[in-house]
XYZ file of C-alpha atoms in Angstrom:
438
model
C 23.405 4.426 32.439
C 25.261 6.367 29.652
C 24.780 4.335 26.779
C 21.248 3.084 26.029
C 22.284 0.448 23.622
C 24.051 -0.928 26.430
C 21.177 -0.846 28.564
C 18.753 -2.678 25.780
C 20.970 -5.812 25.744
C 21.210 -5.941 29.854
C 17.607 -5.618 30.204
C 15.990 -7.386 27.192
C 14.655 -4.017 25.736
C 13.046 -4.288 22.174
C 12.012 -0.548 21.942
C 12.911 2.930 23.047
C 9.987 5.359 23.865
C 11.930 8.589 22.585
C 9.589 11.435 24.852
C 9.058 14.883 25.316
C 6.606 17.202 27.257
C 5.305 20.108 24.886
C 4.255 23.199 26.401
C 0.444 22.098 27.005
C 1.833 19.134 29.104
C 1.464 16.667 26.053
C 3.453 13.861 26.221
C 4.899 13.057 22.472
C 7.001 10.191 21.574
C 8.562 7.778 19.009
C 9.019 4.185 19.243
C 12.410 3.568 18.346
C 14.119 -0.274 17.909
C 16.760 -0.963 20.239
C 18.845 -1.446 17.132
C 18.674 2.265 16.425
C 19.126 3.507 19.905
C 22.840 4.489 19.632
C 22.300 6.553 16.494
C 19.298 8.259 18.239
C 21.213 9.112 21.178
C 23.945 10.659 19.653
C 21.811 12.388 16.799
C 18.319 12.288 18.544
C 14.534 11.408 16.779
C 13.274 13.970 14.575
C 10.124 15.689 15.040
C 8.015 18.247 13.069
C 7.925 20.887 16.016
C 4.642 22.497 14.355
C 2.707 19.089 14.884
C 2.861 19.806 19.136
C 2.354 22.897 21.279
C 5.628 24.002 20.895
C 4.966 27.780 18.953
C 7.059 26.416 15.822
C 6.114 27.076 12.547
C 5.630 24.386 9.394
C 8.855 26.308 8.295
C 10.960 25.433 11.148
C 13.904 22.508 10.545
C 13.785 19.350 12.442
C 13.528 19.295 16.067
C 15.421 16.562 17.499
C 14.904 15.052 20.873
C 17.966 13.688 22.178
C 17.293 11.126 24.870
C 18.569 11.921 28.354
C 20.026 8.137 29.637
C 19.852 9.092 33.120
C 16.226 9.579 32.503
C 15.492 6.126 31.094
C 12.745 3.920 32.601
C 11.912 0.121 31.507
C 8.003 0.008 31.555
C 7.419 -2.371 34.644
C 4.161 -3.708 32.891
C 5.744 -4.101 29.061
C 9.514 -4.651 30.154
C 10.611 -5.004 26.500
C 9.932 -1.506 26.090
C 11.561 1.445 27.708
C 10.659 5.061 27.970
C 13.251 7.714 28.138
C 12.821 11.638 28.644
C 14.309 13.642 25.905
C 15.898 17.175 25.471
C 14.393 19.071 22.220
C 17.296 20.928 20.101
C 16.944 22.643 16.788
C 20.136 23.191 14.596
C 22.349 22.325 17.280
C 20.727 24.721 19.962
C 18.086 23.793 22.552
C 14.810 24.951 22.070
C 14.256 27.414 24.154
C 10.326 27.232 25.024
C 10.373 23.048 25.607
C 9.512 22.698 29.164
C 12.468 20.219 30.330
C 15.061 22.262 28.843
C 13.195 25.203 30.809
C 13.804 23.552 34.190
C 17.017 21.999 33.237
C 18.499 25.809 32.897
C 16.688 26.830 36.363
C 18.265 23.575 37.715
C 21.535 24.843 36.662
C 20.633 28.552 37.791
C 19.994 27.145 41.002
C 23.705 25.505 41.131
C 25.573 28.780 40.626
C 24.037 29.425 43.512
C 25.370 26.566 45.671
C 21.507 25.125 45.845
C 19.810 21.914 44.983
C 16.006 22.080 44.855
C 14.223 18.734 45.979
C 10.908 18.222 45.688
C 7.775 15.822 45.747
C 4.796 15.868 44.353
C 1.379 14.550 45.398
C -0.831 13.490 42.052
C -4.181 13.252 42.778
C -6.406 11.273 40.023
C -9.774 9.682 39.420
C -10.693 6.587 38.046
C -13.585 6.797 35.789
C -15.404 4.763 33.269
C -13.788 4.497 29.747
C -16.055 7.073 28.457
C -15.009 9.483 31.301
C -18.411 10.599 32.480
C -18.909 9.070 35.723
C -16.915 7.387 38.614
C -15.899 3.783 37.539
C -16.755 2.465 41.223
C -20.863 2.542 41.493
C -20.714 1.836 45.340
C -18.297 4.639 46.011
C -21.080 7.271 47.474
C -19.800 8.262 50.829
C -20.181 11.942 51.842
C -16.792 11.787 53.158
C -14.818 9.107 51.168
C -11.282 10.131 52.101
C -9.226 7.195 53.376
C -12.415 4.990 52.488
C -11.211 1.255 53.335
C -13.736 -0.293 51.559
C -13.299 1.815 48.273
C -9.776 1.673 47.882
C -9.841 -2.129 48.389
C -12.235 -2.180 45.553
C -9.824 -0.514 43.429
C -7.013 -2.695 45.078
C -6.009 -4.366 41.252
C -5.444 -1.002 39.890
C -3.828 0.453 42.910
C -1.671 -2.241 44.053
C -0.118 -3.119 40.617
C 1.011 0.781 39.984
C 2.716 1.136 43.840
C 4.210 -2.533 43.111
C 5.594 -1.014 39.925
C 7.017 1.938 41.801
C 8.476 -0.145 44.631
C 10.138 -1.880 41.582
C 11.499 0.996 40.199
C 13.215 2.330 43.397
C 10.856 5.182 43.520
C 10.389 4.555 47.348
C 6.529 4.834 47.625
C 5.376 5.299 50.577
C 1.434 5.536 50.988
C -1.578 5.096 48.793
C -5.219 6.440 49.640
C -8.669 6.948 48.617
C -9.097 10.936 48.258
C -11.407 13.546 49.323
C -13.895 12.682 45.933
C -15.693 9.582 45.094
C -13.539 7.786 42.518
C -10.533 9.988 43.630
C -6.884 8.491 44.682
C -3.363 9.809 45.736
C -0.202 7.609 45.807
C 2.910 9.334 47.207
C 6.425 8.625 46.491
C 10.042 9.952 47.804
C 10.829 13.428 47.037
C 14.399 13.630 45.112
C 15.993 16.667 42.678
C 13.602 18.653 40.778
C 14.232 17.466 37.431
C 14.408 13.699 38.702
C 11.141 14.657 40.292
C 9.301 16.087 37.073
C 10.820 13.307 35.019
C 8.790 10.493 37.433
C 5.970 13.167 37.627
C 5.616 12.788 34.046
C 6.291 8.881 33.595
C 3.548 8.362 36.808
C 0.915 10.234 34.873
C 1.424 7.819 31.772
C 1.912 4.752 33.755
C -1.461 5.511 35.790
C -3.346 5.967 32.524
C -1.673 2.841 30.868
C -2.684 0.904 34.158
C -6.133 1.991 34.399
C -6.600 1.244 30.615
C -5.284 -2.105 31.212
C -8.171 -2.774 33.665
C -10.878 -1.180 31.377
C -10.891 2.032 33.404
C -9.961 5.836 32.329
C -7.658 7.800 34.804
C -7.705 11.343 34.702
C -5.345 14.355 36.323
C -8.230 16.952 35.124
C -8.548 19.321 37.753
C -11.942 19.545 37.983
C -13.718 16.363 36.331
C -17.071 16.406 38.533
C -19.084 19.091 39.497
C -19.300 19.100 43.378
C -16.329 16.942 44.058
C -12.976 17.974 45.442
C -10.700 18.369 42.215
C -7.450 16.671 41.716
C -4.308 18.935 43.349
C -0.614 18.111 42.479
C 0.572 20.004 45.948
C 4.384 20.187 45.579
C 6.934 19.944 49.069
C 9.818 21.649 48.399
C 13.265 22.148 50.225
C 16.719 23.430 49.427
C 19.859 21.945 50.086
C 23.736 22.394 49.547
C 25.276 21.092 46.438
C 25.953 17.409 47.626
C 22.567 17.167 49.344
C 23.659 17.000 52.767
C 22.524 20.179 54.637
C 19.259 21.521 54.137
C 19.580 24.963 53.668
C 15.786 25.654 54.706
C 16.333 24.392 58.132
C 16.793 26.785 60.832
C 15.484 29.298 62.992
C 15.109 32.245 61.268
C 13.910 35.584 62.461
C 10.187 36.269 63.071
C 7.309 34.353 62.033
C 9.088 31.789 59.847
C 11.667 31.283 62.182
C 8.551 29.952 64.278
C 8.023 27.440 61.986
C 11.530 26.440 61.085
C 12.594 28.058 58.125
C 15.612 29.322 57.799
C 16.509 33.015 56.426
C 17.175 31.537 53.397
C 13.840 29.627 53.199
C 11.955 32.640 54.389
C 13.034 34.483 51.144
C 12.663 31.484 48.643
C 9.086 31.314 50.554
C 8.796 35.378 49.774
C 9.671 34.784 45.998
C 6.649 32.097 45.861
C 4.618 35.038 47.739
C 5.572 37.741 45.586
C 5.032 36.005 42.250
C 1.440 34.233 43.343
C -0.681 35.543 40.915
C 1.599 34.702 38.026
C 2.873 31.465 39.255
C -1.084 30.151 38.733
C -0.769 30.851 34.846
C 1.589 27.543 35.160
C 0.596 25.866 38.412
C -3.044 26.019 37.177
C -2.746 26.065 33.440
C -6.237 25.244 31.950
C -9.748 26.790 31.864
C -11.033 23.967 34.320
C -8.559 24.762 36.584
C -10.278 27.773 38.113
C -13.512 25.642 38.560
C -10.971 24.152 41.361
C -9.288 26.750 43.017
C -12.629 29.001 43.259
C -15.112 26.568 43.952
C -18.011 26.490 46.404
C -18.012 24.149 49.307
C -17.905 20.064 47.773
C -19.981 17.625 48.980
C -17.249 16.583 51.638
C -17.632 19.998 53.144
C -14.474 21.544 51.566
C -12.192 22.499 48.676
C -8.740 21.436 49.942
C -7.674 24.526 47.582
C -6.983 28.083 48.176
C -7.924 31.211 46.405
C -5.762 33.746 48.436
C -2.225 34.618 48.729
C -1.772 33.672 52.514
C 0.836 30.849 53.976
C 1.022 29.155 57.422
C 2.110 26.566 59.678
C 0.758 23.343 59.616
C -2.843 24.380 58.385
C -4.140 22.913 55.111
C -6.613 25.731 54.364
C -3.739 28.246 52.793
C -1.870 28.156 49.809
C 1.852 27.382 51.324
C 1.524 25.232 54.621
C 4.872 24.759 56.738
C 4.344 21.197 58.028
C 7.569 21.104 59.671
C 10.884 22.410 59.799
C 13.132 22.803 56.854
C 10.450 22.404 53.922
C 6.974 23.958 52.860
C 4.082 22.833 51.063
C 2.699 24.833 47.665
C -1.164 23.688 47.840
C -1.546 25.916 44.600
C -0.898 23.310 41.702
C -3.287 21.084 39.896
C -3.535 17.757 38.162
C -3.182 19.591 34.694
C 0.389 21.021 35.697
C 3.183 20.547 33.447
C 5.483 18.265 35.083
C 8.587 20.486 34.344
C 7.110 23.536 34.236
C 5.634 23.389 37.634
C 8.976 22.747 39.197
C 10.761 25.268 36.923
C 8.265 27.979 37.995
C 8.921 27.361 41.848
C 12.887 27.297 41.269
C 12.363 30.719 39.358
C 10.049 32.178 41.622
C 12.412 31.334 44.670
C 15.526 32.271 43.095
C 13.678 35.695 42.552
C 13.119 35.597 46.194
C 16.309 34.793 47.330
C 18.204 37.615 44.918
C 15.866 40.253 46.101
C 15.475 39.090 49.794
C 11.555 38.885 49.554
C 9.832 38.858 52.680
C 7.045 36.427 52.700
C 4.625 38.697 54.803
C 2.646 37.721 57.775
C 1.900 34.185 58.848
C -1.836 33.624 59.379
C -3.104 30.814 61.158
C -6.885 31.144 60.956
C -9.087 28.807 58.904
C -9.287 30.178 55.656
C -12.352 27.941 54.693
C -14.451 29.582 57.546
C -12.567 32.781 58.366
C -10.779 33.887 55.012
C -13.017 36.526 54.495
C -11.621 38.343 57.156
C -8.385 38.844 55.372
C -8.591 41.942 53.343
C -4.858 42.519 52.922
C -4.092 39.399 51.119
C -4.351 39.277 46.962
C -6.643 36.855 45.837
C -5.822 34.251 43.145
C -7.065 34.919 39.527
C -10.600 33.990 38.809
C -10.019 32.318 35.433
C -7.356 31.509 32.968
C -7.350 34.822 31.407
C -6.448 36.997 34.857
C -3.792 34.354 35.234
C -2.119 34.917 31.886
C -2.331 38.619 32.373
C -0.592 38.298 35.883
C 1.676 36.460 34.299
C 2.702 38.510 31.271
C 2.817 41.322 33.754
C 5.665 39.866 35.620
C 8.533 40.765 33.883
C 11.067 39.350 36.830
C 9.283 35.798 36.741
C 9.068 35.884 32.875
C 12.719 36.728 32.582
C 13.604 33.984 34.985
C 12.111 30.999 33.302
C 13.584 32.790 29.835
C 11.684 35.373 27.559
C 11.524 32.922 24.611
C 9.564 30.442 26.721
C 7.234 33.189 28.218
C 6.440 34.997 24.980
C 5.584 31.331 23.648
C 3.586 30.317 26.319
C 1.838 33.260 26.631
C 0.758 33.496 22.999
C -0.309 29.694 23.085
C -2.496 30.241 26.398
C -3.810 33.131 24.904
C -5.267 31.632 21.670
C -6.265 28.660 24.046
C -8.446 31.340 26.125
C -9.777 32.585 22.663
C -10.831 29.248 21.716
C -12.984 28.644 25.148
C -14.876 31.874 24.780
C -15.598 31.370 21.369
C -17.423 27.991 22.226
C -21.105 28.291 22.331
C -22.381 26.411 25.743
C -25.644 24.863 26.497
C -25.459 27.262 29.604
C -25.744 30.053 27.069
C -28.923 28.983 25.871
C -30.647 27.851 29.275
C -30.143 31.568 30.344
C -30.082 33.486 27.505
C -32.600 32.236 24.703
C -35.411 33.394 26.019
C -34.408 37.113 26.802
């Protein structure tokens, strides 16, 4: 769709939500009447950038969010409204640190190398009470609730409504299930180009929250909302193709252990980049204080965290950071539900392209059960223990920062450091419980 005004006339749209995502993953929007959309498509909707997490000041000029008509989505639950992802510009230049701009730049870099990155995500979420303090289904109490058919059917109205909408939108949803934690669900749709996946991931989070609210519930993608239960992951499946999307550049029988699991030399090098930059990746794939309650968690009620804590890769084994479940693709199991949809895709491409350029070696494959025997791996780096460690690892990785853009990297490190400082200055109940009588 090239003309949003025409889209409005054809679809009966009255309003457009011109939306962008800030550095903390917050979705910001203006509601624009269809009568004004032609001007907005040409000029952009004006925002005060300082008012959101973009590392701008009150003295900066207006930031304009220019809608991308290729990304327009009519809200299935409110058809008179259409959502459209936007690119942030200021005085005619793209805002360097705006997440969608960062991703678009990396997609273009991959295209220069003759490559087209395709991805899918597994976005897990909890359905809680409106206050967000407990699971909404009081009967969802099983010790091993994963795939519980009674529990998923008790939330049929919510899950089926969201899946119906994805079918209507042509996303190719193919399965929905109750996940490993009580009150947790996962919904899967088809993989696509990285930018398309990021836009859909962003809209999916908005849609899930909106439908949950409609049913009197609260949906959360928080990495670890409930102590003792499995956290919300956002596993990413990655493959790289030629520019026309017909030949999988990852598929093949390259040399050594990567060839044995069906990765080409290019696939091995892309994976090598992921492994080489793994510690720094965490600052973006696991971007909150709470994230490190998931990837460094003790055993959960179900018996496993399903999250990594060490930089290892394997074949079809879910206990490692990277899994190669079949030829021509791999799964990055590090990201969590708080990951920014655009920065998640961007950092995957950045690390992978870095690996291709340096012909990075992913290191030895490990096929052990990391949850039972992980202590026997002594030569693999551990993932960061907290957000501060992740920020420091990211800031020290000059190659990855350059791939993402030094302007973006500087803003991201600055704001995330401020977030950490805010966290450590907060006085908690734990401190009083453990220190008051010392």
